[in-house]
Amino acid sequence: MKLLEGKRILITGISSQRSISYGIAKVCFEEGAQLTLTYNNERFKDRVQGFANDFNAGEVIKMDVTSDDSIDAAASVLKEKWSEGFDGFVHSIAWAPRECIEGSFLEGISREGFLQAMNVSVYSYAALAKAFSPLLRERASIITMSYLGAEKIVPNYNTMAICKSALESVTRYIAADLGERGIRANSISCGPIKTLAASGIKDFGLLMKLAKDLSLLRSLVSTEEVGNLAAFLLSEKSFGITAETVYIDGGFNKVAGRLLKDE
């Protein structure tokens, strides 16, 4: 029996085949899940629909996470499509103004930019959990995507690092609220992957090189490897794991101690 046989999973955040959420969707589909994909605006609708067709996911659902009305409308569509409920969702949504993810943290930060980044990257996770929780079946599982910058200083990550810290905290509080129903919430913190979103971070290529050279496995992770972990966390096999940030980065998050030893 496949890992996610009979499971219904909503996937957000796919913009290209390089998206982390695409890798997650691919593995979930291969593991037997029935999928539904969302898109943010008309620019991406046809592209995401093409991916949905590859995964037998039916019609894509429009969902702008900066709009409560849009989230509620998506929940209504899901309720009609999956009247008996569904088994989890993947939140893979993050954005910050370019000036907030390059150069000096203090020079780049602004009230407007900070609030925009937090709204899209963090509040959206709580908003989806709130809107979709009545539709989630018992023992459902939800996940979001974090990064090492949530707890370590990563050059140029700046405002997004603060968002990821908040995102991990939101995960814990969602897990506390939904745990009595057997619903789990976790964060995946993966190593750097060359996605469209990541290309906006200054010197991201250098960050990828360092991660590859210094990770314990001397390799970068792929979207499919992240998908393998996501599928496990969405499955019954991982019941008992909740409110956690699970790393998949070749051991890079543990590298500081090794560097000190090398010195």
Short mmCIF file of C-alpha atoms in Angstrom, two decimals, residues 23-200:
data_model
loop_
_atom_site.label_atom_id
_atom_site.label_comp_id
_atom_site.label_asym_id
_atom_site.label_seq_id
_atom_site.Cartn_x
_atom_site.Cartn_y
_atom_site.Cartn_z
CA GLY A 23 8.54 18.32 -5.59
CA ILE A 24 6.18 17.71 -2.68
CA ALA A 25 3.17 17.37 -4.99
CA LYS A 26 5.05 14.95 -7.22
CA VAL A 27 5.97 12.61 -4.39
CA CYS A 28 2.54 12.84 -2.76
CA PHE A 29 0.92 11.92 -6.08
CA GLU A 30 3.30 9.00 -6.54
CA GLU A 31 2.44 7.86 -3.01
CA GLY A 32 -1.26 7.70 -3.83
CA ALA A 33 -2.63 11.03 -2.59
CA GLN A 34 -5.51 12.79 -4.27
CA LEU A 35 -4.35 16.36 -4.76
CA THR A 36 -5.80 19.82 -5.26
CA LEU A 37 -3.53 22.74 -6.23
CA THR A 38 -4.02 26.46 -5.70
CA TYR A 39 -2.81 29.46 -7.66
CA ASN A 40 -2.36 33.05 -6.54
CA ASN A 41 -3.37 35.08 -9.60
CA GLU A 42 -4.30 34.74 -13.25
CA ARG A 43 -0.65 34.95 -14.32
CA PHE A 44 -0.04 31.47 -12.93
CA LYS A 45 -3.44 29.83 -13.50
CA ASP A 46 -2.72 28.04 -16.79
CA ARG A 47 0.74 26.96 -15.66
CA VAL A 48 -0.52 25.51 -12.38
CA GLN A 49 -3.43 23.87 -14.18
CA GLY A 50 -0.89 22.09 -16.36
CA PHE A 51 0.79 20.71 -13.25
CA ALA A 52 -2.61 19.75 -11.85
CA ASN A 53 -3.33 17.81 -15.01
CA ASP A 54 -0.07 15.89 -14.56
CA PHE A 55 -1.18 14.92 -11.05
CA ASN A 56 -4.84 14.20 -11.91
CA ALA A 57 -5.72 16.99 -9.48
CA GLY A 58 -8.74 18.43 -11.30
CA GLU A 59 -9.46 22.14 -11.49
CA VAL A 60 -7.06 24.45 -9.67
CA ILE A 61 -8.44 26.79 -7.02
CA LYS A 62 -7.68 30.50 -6.92
CA MET A 63 -6.47 31.61 -3.51
CA ASP A 64 -4.85 34.95 -2.71
CA VAL A 65 -3.65 34.57 0.87
CA THR A 66 -3.63 38.34 1.41
CA SER A 67 -7.45 38.29 1.10
CA ASP A 68 -9.71 36.69 3.72
CA ASP A 69 -12.51 36.62 1.16
CA SER A 70 -10.29 34.67 -1.25
CA ILE A 71 -9.31 32.18 1.45
CA ASP A 72 -12.96 31.71 2.46
CA ALA A 73 -13.93 31.22 -1.19
CA ALA A 74 -11.24 28.55 -1.57
CA ALA A 75 -12.52 26.82 1.57
CA SER A 76 -16.02 26.78 0.08
CA VAL A 77 -14.74 25.17 -3.12
CA LEU A 78 -12.87 22.56 -1.10
CA LYS A 79 -15.93 21.81 1.01
CA GLU A 80 -17.90 21.16 -2.16
CA LYS A 81 -15.14 19.09 -3.76
CA TRP A 82 -14.23 17.08 -0.66
CA SER A 83 -17.54 17.00 1.22
CA GLU A 84 -16.25 14.39 3.64
CA GLY A 85 -13.21 16.50 4.49
CA PHE A 86 -9.54 16.25 3.62
CA ASP A 87 -6.36 15.08 5.25
CA GLY A 88 -3.91 17.94 5.18
CA PHE A 89 -2.35 20.83 3.35
CA VAL A 90 1.08 22.13 2.45
CA HIS A 91 1.76 25.83 3.05
CA SER A 92 4.63 26.80 0.77
CA ILE A 93 4.13 30.55 0.51
CA ALA A 94 6.64 33.29 1.26
CA TRP A 95 7.41 36.77 -0.03
CA ALA A 96 9.27 39.90 0.99
CA PRO A 97 10.18 43.11 -0.87
CA ARG A 98 13.56 42.84 -2.56
CA GLU A 99 15.12 45.54 -0.39
CA CYS A 100 14.29 43.44 2.66
CA ILE A 101 16.36 40.46 1.47
CA GLU A 102 19.62 42.05 0.40
CA GLY A 103 22.45 43.96 2.01
CA SER A 104 22.03 45.57 5.40
CA PHE A 105 19.14 44.37 7.54
CA LEU A 106 18.49 47.78 9.07
CA GLU A 107 18.86 49.71 5.84
CA GLY A 108 16.51 47.39 4.01
CA ILE A 109 13.78 47.04 6.61
CA SER A 110 10.71 49.26 6.58
CA ARG A 111 7.40 49.13 8.39
CA GLU A 112 5.50 48.55 5.18
CA GLY A 113 7.88 45.90 3.89
CA PHE A 114 7.99 44.11 7.22
CA LEU A 115 4.21 43.96 7.54
CA GLN A 116 3.80 42.81 3.95
CA ALA A 117 6.33 40.03 4.42
CA MET A 118 4.75 38.87 7.68
CA ASN A 119 1.26 38.96 6.16
CA VAL A 120 2.14 36.83 3.15
CA SER A 121 4.73 34.54 4.72
CA VAL A 122 3.42 33.98 8.25
CA TYR A 123 -0.13 35.12 8.86
CA SER A 124 -1.22 33.19 5.79
CA TYR A 125 -0.34 29.88 7.48
CA ALA A 126 -2.50 30.67 10.49
CA ALA A 127 -5.26 31.99 8.23
CA LEU A 128 -5.32 28.75 6.21
CA ALA A 129 -5.29 26.62 9.36
CA LYS A 130 -8.20 28.64 10.75
CA ALA A 131 -10.24 28.50 7.55
CA PHE A 132 -9.52 24.87 6.70
CA SER A 133 -9.51 23.26 10.15
CA PRO A 134 -13.28 22.61 10.13
CA LEU A 135 -12.74 20.65 6.90
CA LEU A 136 -9.79 18.61 8.14
CA ARG A 137 -10.46 15.02 9.13
CA GLU A 138 -9.14 13.53 12.34
CA ARG A 139 -5.46 12.62 12.18
CA ALA A 140 -4.89 15.14 9.40
CA SER A 141 -1.46 16.71 9.03
CA ILE A 142 -0.36 20.15 7.85
CA ILE A 143 3.12 21.41 7.06
CA THR A 144 4.87 24.66 6.22
CA MET A 145 8.31 25.46 4.85
CA SER A 146 11.00 27.09 6.99
CA TYR A 147 14.74 27.67 6.68
CA LEU A 148 17.86 27.80 8.85
CA GLY A 149 17.62 31.61 8.93
CA ALA A 150 14.83 31.17 11.47
CA GLU A 151 17.45 30.52 14.15
CA LYS A 152 20.82 31.47 12.62
CA ILE A 153 22.08 34.66 10.99
CA VAL A 154 22.13 34.14 7.23
CA PRO A 155 23.55 37.02 5.14
CA ASN A 156 20.90 38.88 3.13
CA TYR A 157 18.03 36.75 4.45
CA ASN A 158 17.16 39.58 6.84
CA THR A 159 13.40 40.21 7.14
CA MET A 160 12.55 36.78 5.75
CA ALA A 161 14.57 35.21 8.55
CA ILE A 162 12.32 36.93 11.07
CA CYS A 163 9.30 35.66 9.16
CA LYS A 164 10.60 32.10 9.33
CA SER A 165 11.17 32.40 13.08
CA ALA A 166 7.59 33.56 13.49
CA LEU A 167 6.38 30.81 11.15
CA GLU A 168 7.93 28.12 13.33
CA SER A 169 6.27 29.66 16.39
CA VAL A 170 2.91 29.78 14.61
CA THR A 171 3.35 26.09 13.80
CA ARG A 172 3.66 25.25 17.47
CA TYR A 173 0.54 27.18 18.41
CA ILE A 174 -1.48 25.63 15.58
CA ALA A 175 -0.33 22.21 16.78
CA ALA A 176 -1.49 23.05 20.30
CA ASP A 177 -4.93 24.16 19.11
CA LEU A 178 -5.59 21.23 16.81
CA GLY A 179 -3.82 18.45 18.68
CA GLU A 180 -6.87 17.24 20.63
CA ARG A 181 -8.43 16.31 17.28
CA GLY A 182 -5.35 14.31 16.38
CA ILE A 183 -4.35 16.93 13.80
CA ARG A 184 -0.63 17.65 13.55
CA ALA A 185 1.32 20.71 12.38
CA ASN A 186 5.03 20.71 11.56
CA SER A 187 7.62 22.81 9.76
CA ILE A 188 10.19 21.52 7.30
CA SER A 189 13.48 23.39 7.27
CA CYS A 190 15.30 22.45 4.10
CA GLY A 191 18.65 23.46 2.73
CA PRO A 192 18.91 26.12 0.00
CA ILE A 193 17.21 25.17 -3.26
CA LYS A 194 17.30 27.23 -6.45
CA THR A 195 13.66 28.24 -6.77
CA LEU A 196 12.14 31.34 -8.36
CA ALA A 197 11.57 32.83 -4.91
CA ALA A 198 15.14 32.14 -3.78
CA SER A 199 16.56 33.87 -6.84
CA GLY A 200 15.53 37.18 -5.30
#
